[in-house]
CSV table of C-alpha atoms and ligand atoms in Angstrom, one decimal:
chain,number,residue,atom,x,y,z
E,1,UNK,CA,0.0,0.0,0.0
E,2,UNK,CA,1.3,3.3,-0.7
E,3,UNK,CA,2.1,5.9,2.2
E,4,UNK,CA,0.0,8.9,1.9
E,5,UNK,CA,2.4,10.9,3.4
E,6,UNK,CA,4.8,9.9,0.7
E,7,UNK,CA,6.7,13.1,-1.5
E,8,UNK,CA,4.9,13.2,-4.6
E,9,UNK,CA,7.8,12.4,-7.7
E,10,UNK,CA,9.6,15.5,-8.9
E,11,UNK,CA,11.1,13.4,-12.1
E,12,UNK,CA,8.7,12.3,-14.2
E,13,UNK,CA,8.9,8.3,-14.8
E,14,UNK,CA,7.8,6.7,-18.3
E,15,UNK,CA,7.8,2.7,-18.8
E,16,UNK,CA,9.8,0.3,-16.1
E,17,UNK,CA,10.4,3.6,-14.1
E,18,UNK,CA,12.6,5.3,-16.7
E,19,UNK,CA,13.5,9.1,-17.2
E,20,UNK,CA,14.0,8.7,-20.8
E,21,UNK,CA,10.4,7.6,-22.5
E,22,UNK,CA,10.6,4.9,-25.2
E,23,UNK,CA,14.4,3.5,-24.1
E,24,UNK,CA,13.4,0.0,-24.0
E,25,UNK,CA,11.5,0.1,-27.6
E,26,UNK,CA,12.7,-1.9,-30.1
E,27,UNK,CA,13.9,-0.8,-33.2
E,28,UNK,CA,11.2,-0.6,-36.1
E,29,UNK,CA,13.6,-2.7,-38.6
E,30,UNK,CA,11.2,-2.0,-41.5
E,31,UNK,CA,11.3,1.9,-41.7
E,32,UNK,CA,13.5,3.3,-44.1
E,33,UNK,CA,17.0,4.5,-42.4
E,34,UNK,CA,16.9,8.5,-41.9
E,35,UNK,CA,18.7,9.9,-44.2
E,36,UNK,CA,20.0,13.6,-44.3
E,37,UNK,CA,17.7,16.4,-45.5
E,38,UNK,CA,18.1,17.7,-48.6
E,39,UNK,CA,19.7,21.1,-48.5
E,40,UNK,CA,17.8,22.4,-51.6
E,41,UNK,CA,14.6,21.9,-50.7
E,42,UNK,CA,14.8,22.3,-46.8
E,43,UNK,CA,14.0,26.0,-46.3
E,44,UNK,CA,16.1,27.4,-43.8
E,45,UNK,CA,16.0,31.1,-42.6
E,46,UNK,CA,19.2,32.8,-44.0
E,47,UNK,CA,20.3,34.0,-40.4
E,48,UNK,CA,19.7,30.6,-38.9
E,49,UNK,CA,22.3,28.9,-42.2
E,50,UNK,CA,24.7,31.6,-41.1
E,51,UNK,CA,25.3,31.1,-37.8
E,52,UNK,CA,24.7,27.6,-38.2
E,53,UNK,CA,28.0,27.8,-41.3
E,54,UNK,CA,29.7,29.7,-38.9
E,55,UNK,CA,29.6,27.6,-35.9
E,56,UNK,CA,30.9,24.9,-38.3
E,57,UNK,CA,33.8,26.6,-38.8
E,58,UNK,CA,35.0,26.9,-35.6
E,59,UNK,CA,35.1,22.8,-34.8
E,60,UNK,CA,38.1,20.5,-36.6
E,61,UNK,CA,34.7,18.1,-36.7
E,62,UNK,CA,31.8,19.8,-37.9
E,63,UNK,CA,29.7,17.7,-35.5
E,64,UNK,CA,30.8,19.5,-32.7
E,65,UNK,CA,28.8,22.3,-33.8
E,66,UNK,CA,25.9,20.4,-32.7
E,67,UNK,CA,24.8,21.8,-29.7
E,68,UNK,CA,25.3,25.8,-30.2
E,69,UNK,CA,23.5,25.0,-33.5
E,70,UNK,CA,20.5,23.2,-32.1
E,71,UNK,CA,20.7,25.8,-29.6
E,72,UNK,CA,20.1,28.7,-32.2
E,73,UNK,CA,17.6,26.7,-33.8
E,74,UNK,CA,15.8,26.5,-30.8
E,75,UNK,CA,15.6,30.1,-30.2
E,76,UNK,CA,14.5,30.8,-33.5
E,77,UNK,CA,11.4,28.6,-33.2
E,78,UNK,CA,11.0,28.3,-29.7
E,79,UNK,CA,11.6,24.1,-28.9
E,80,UNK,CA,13.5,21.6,-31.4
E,81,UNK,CA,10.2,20.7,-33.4
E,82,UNK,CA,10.4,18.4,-36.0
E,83,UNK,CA,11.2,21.1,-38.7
E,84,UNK,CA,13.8,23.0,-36.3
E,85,UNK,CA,15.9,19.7,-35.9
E,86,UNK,CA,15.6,19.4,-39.9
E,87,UNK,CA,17.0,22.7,-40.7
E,88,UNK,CA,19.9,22.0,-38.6
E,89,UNK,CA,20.3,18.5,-40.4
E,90,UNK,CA,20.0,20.4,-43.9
E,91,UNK,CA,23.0,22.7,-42.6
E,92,UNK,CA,25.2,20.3,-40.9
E,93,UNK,CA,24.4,17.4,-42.9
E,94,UNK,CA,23.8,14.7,-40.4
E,95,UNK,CA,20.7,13.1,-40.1
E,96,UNK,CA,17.6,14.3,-37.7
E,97,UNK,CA,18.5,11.2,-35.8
E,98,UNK,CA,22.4,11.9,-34.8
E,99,UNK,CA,20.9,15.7,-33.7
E,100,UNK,CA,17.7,14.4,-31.9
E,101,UNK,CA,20.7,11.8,-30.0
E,102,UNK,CA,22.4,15.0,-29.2
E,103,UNK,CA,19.4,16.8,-27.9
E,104,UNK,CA,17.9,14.4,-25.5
E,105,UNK,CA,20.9,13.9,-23.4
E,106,UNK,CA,21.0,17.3,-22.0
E,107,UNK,CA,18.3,19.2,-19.8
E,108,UNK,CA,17.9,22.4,-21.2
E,109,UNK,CA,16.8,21.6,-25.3
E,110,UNK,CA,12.9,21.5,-25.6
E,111,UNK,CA,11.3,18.7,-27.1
E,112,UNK,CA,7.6,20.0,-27.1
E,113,UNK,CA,6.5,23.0,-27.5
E,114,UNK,CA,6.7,25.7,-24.0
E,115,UNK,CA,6.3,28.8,-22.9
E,116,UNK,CA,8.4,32.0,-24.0
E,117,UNK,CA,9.6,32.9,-20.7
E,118,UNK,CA,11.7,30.1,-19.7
E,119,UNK,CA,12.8,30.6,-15.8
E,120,UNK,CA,15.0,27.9,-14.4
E,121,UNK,CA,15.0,28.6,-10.7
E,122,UNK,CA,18.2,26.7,-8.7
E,123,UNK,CA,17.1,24.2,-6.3
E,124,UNK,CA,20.7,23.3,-5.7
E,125,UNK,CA,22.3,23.0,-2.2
E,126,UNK,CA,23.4,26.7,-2.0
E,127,UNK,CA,20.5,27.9,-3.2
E,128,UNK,CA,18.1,25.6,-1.4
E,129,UNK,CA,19.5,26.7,1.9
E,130,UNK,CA,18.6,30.5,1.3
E,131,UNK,CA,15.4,29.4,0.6
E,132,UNK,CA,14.7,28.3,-3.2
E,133,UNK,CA,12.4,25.9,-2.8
E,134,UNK,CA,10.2,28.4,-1.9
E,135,UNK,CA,10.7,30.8,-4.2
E,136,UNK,CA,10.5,28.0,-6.7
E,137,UNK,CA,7.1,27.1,-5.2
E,138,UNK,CA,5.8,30.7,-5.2
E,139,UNK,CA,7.6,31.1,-9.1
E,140,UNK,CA,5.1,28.4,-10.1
E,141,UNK,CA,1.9,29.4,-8.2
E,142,UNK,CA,2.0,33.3,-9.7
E,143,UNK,CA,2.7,32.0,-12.8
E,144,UNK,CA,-0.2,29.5,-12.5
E,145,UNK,CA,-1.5,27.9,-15.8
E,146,UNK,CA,0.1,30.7,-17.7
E,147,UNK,CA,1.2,29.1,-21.3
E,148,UNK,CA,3.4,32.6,-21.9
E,149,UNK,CA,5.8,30.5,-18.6
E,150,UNK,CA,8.0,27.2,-18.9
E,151,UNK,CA,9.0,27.2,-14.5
E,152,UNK,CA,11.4,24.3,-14.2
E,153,UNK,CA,14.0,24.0,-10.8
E,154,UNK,CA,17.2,23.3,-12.1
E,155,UNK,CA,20.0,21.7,-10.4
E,156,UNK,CA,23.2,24.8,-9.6
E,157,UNK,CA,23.4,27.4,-12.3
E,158,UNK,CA,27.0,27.9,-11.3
E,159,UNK,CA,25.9,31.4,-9.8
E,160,UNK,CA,25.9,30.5,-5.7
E,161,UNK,CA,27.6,33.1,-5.1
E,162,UNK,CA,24.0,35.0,-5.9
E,163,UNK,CA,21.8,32.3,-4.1
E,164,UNK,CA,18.9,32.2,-4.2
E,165,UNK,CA,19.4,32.9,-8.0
E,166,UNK,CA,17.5,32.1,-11.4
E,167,UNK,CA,17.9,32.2,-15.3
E,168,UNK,CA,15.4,34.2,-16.3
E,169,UNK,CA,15.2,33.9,-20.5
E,170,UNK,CA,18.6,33.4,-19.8
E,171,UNK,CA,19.7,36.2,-17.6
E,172,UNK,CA,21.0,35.6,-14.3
E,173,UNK,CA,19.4,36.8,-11.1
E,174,UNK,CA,19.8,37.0,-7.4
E,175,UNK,CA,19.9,37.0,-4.6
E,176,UNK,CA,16.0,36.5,-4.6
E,177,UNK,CA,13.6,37.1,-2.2
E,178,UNK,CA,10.1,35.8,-1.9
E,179,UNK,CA,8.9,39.1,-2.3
E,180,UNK,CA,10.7,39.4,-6.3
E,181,UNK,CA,8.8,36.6,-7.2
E,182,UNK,CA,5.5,38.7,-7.6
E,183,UNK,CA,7.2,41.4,-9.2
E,184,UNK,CA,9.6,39.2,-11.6
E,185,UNK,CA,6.8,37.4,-12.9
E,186,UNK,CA,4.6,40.5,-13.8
E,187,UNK,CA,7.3,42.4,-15.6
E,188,UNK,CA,7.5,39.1,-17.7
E,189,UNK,CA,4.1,39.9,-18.2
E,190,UNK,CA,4.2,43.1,-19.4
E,191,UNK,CA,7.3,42.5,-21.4
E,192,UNK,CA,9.5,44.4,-19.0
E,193,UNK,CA,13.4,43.8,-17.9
E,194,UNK,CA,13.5,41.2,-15.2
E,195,UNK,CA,14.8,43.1,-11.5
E,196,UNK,CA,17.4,44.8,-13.7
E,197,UNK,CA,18.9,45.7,-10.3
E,198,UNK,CA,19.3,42.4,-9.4
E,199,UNK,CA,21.1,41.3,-13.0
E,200,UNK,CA,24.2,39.7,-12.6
E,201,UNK,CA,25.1,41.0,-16.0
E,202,UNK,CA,24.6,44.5,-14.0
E,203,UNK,CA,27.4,43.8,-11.4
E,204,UNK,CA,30.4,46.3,-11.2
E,205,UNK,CA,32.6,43.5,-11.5
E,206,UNK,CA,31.2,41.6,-14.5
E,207,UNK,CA,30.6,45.3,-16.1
E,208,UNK,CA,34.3,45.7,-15.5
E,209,UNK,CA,35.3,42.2,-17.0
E,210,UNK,CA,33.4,42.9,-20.4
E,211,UNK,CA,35.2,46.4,-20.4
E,212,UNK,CA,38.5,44.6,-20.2
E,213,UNK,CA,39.9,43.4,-23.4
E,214,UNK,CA,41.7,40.8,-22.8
E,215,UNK,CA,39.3,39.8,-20.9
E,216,UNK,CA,36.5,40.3,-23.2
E,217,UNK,CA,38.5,39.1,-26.1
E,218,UNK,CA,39.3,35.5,-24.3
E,219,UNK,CA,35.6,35.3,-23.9
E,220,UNK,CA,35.1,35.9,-27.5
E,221,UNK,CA,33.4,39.3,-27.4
E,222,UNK,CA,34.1,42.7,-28.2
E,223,UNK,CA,34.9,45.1,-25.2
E,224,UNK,CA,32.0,46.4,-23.4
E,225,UNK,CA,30.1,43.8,-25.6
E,226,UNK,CA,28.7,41.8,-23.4
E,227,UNK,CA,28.0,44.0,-21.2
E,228,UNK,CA,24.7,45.8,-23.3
E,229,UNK,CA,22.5,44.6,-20.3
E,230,UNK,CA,24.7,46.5,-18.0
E,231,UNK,CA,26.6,49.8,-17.1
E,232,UNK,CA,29.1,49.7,-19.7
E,233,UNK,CA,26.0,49.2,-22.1
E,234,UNK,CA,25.5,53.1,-21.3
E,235,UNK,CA,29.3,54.1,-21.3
E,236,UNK,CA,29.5,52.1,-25.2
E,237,UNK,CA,26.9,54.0,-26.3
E,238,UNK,CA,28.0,57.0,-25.0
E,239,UNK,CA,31.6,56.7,-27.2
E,240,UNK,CA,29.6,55.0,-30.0
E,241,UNK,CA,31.4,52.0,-29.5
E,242,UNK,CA,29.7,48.7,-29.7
E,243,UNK,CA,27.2,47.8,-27.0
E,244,UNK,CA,26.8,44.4,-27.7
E,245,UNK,CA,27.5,41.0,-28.9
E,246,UNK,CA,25.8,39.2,-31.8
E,247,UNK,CA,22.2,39.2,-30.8
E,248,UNK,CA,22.3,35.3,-31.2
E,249,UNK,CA,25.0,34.4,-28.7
E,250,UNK,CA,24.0,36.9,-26.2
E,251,UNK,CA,21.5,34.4,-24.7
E,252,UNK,CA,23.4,31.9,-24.0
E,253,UNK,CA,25.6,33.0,-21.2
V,1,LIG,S1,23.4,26.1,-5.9
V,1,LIG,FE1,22.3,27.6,-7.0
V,1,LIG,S2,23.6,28.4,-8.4
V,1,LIG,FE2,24.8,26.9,-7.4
């Protein structure tokens, strides 16, 4: 019998108690291998080829460009549907299949369709000891059945130093209170900056590394690029200089 006063499961399960759904299917022998899309008639958005070419580039193994490239596909159409993982195929030539691989092993790609705020609040030790899984609690209750929010804990962000802390459509945030949690999740609403005070981005001393540059240059960036959420955002635009780094990488730090 089951106890009643049992922790309801925080991982979802699928067949034989699995994480991963379908692991113990076998094969369908009869389909038709995948093969790789054909580039000319797989419509891909220019900017999304481009960065996806250029990310090739960088790699001895063009494979390794997997990840940043399913990662800019994913922005561009908001989870790896069918057709995002496609385009990337088109591009890289691999099949859907190596991608999709790829994308199921790690936590943070999309495989159905969520909301466009995505806020991944730690639940981590550092956090969870200033009081996250509350503010992960209260995250998901104001947000309610809100299809605009995808609320998910997420295991250290490798920001304790600002614990309680969250990614917030990937900007990092903290130290939370319970009291932000109300105010975050209406300025998501009305399409404001997240606690822009409480940016991490917004820090002196990460405004002072992405003004650095060496600094900024071993990071791949311009000076005072990455820093366009920031006070140098203000002091680049002041010289005219630039303010910050290609729109598409920007999100992913
Ligand atoms: S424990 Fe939360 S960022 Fe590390």
């Amino acid at each position: 019998m089951s106890d009643p006063g049992a922790l309801a499961p925080l991982v979802r399960r699928y067949e034989h108690g699995s994480r991963v759904p379908g692991w113990d299917r076998a094969a369908d022998l009869s389909k038709n291998p995948a093969v790789v899309p054909d580039p000319a008639t797989t419509p891909v958005p220019d900017d999304l080829r481009a960065l996806i070419e250029d990310y090739m580039t960088r790699y001895p193994d063009r494979r390794s460009a997997s990840i940043p490239s399913l990662r800019a596909a994913q922005r561009v159409h908001g989870w790896l549907s069918p057709t995002a993982v496609e385009q990337v195929a088109a591009v890289m030539r691999l099949t859907p299949g190596y991608l999709i691989a790829v994308a199921t092993f790690y936590d943070m790609f999309e495989h159905r369709p969520v909301g466009e705020h995505t806020v991944f609040v730690c639940t981590n030790i550092s956090c969870s000891l200033r009081g996250a899984d509350r503010i992960y609690e209260a995250m998901q209750d104001l947000a309610g059945d809100d299809p605009r929010f995808n609320i998910r804990g997420f295991e250290c962000l490798g920001a304790c130093d600002i614990a309680p802390m969250a990614s917030v459509d990937s900007i990092y945030i903290g130290p939370l209170s319970l009291d932000d949690c109300s105010t975050l999740i209406q300025q998501l609403r009305d399409g404001a900056e997240p606690l822009p005070d409480k940016q991490l981005a917004r820090r002196p001393v990460a405004a002072r590394f992405w003004q650095d540059p060496p600094a900024a240059a071993l990071a791949g960036e311009p000076a005072g690029g990455h820093a366009a959420q920031g006070p140098a955002a203000s002091a680049a635009d002041e010289r005219g200089g630039p303010t910050g780094g290609e729109v598409d990488e920007k999100d992913d730090r």
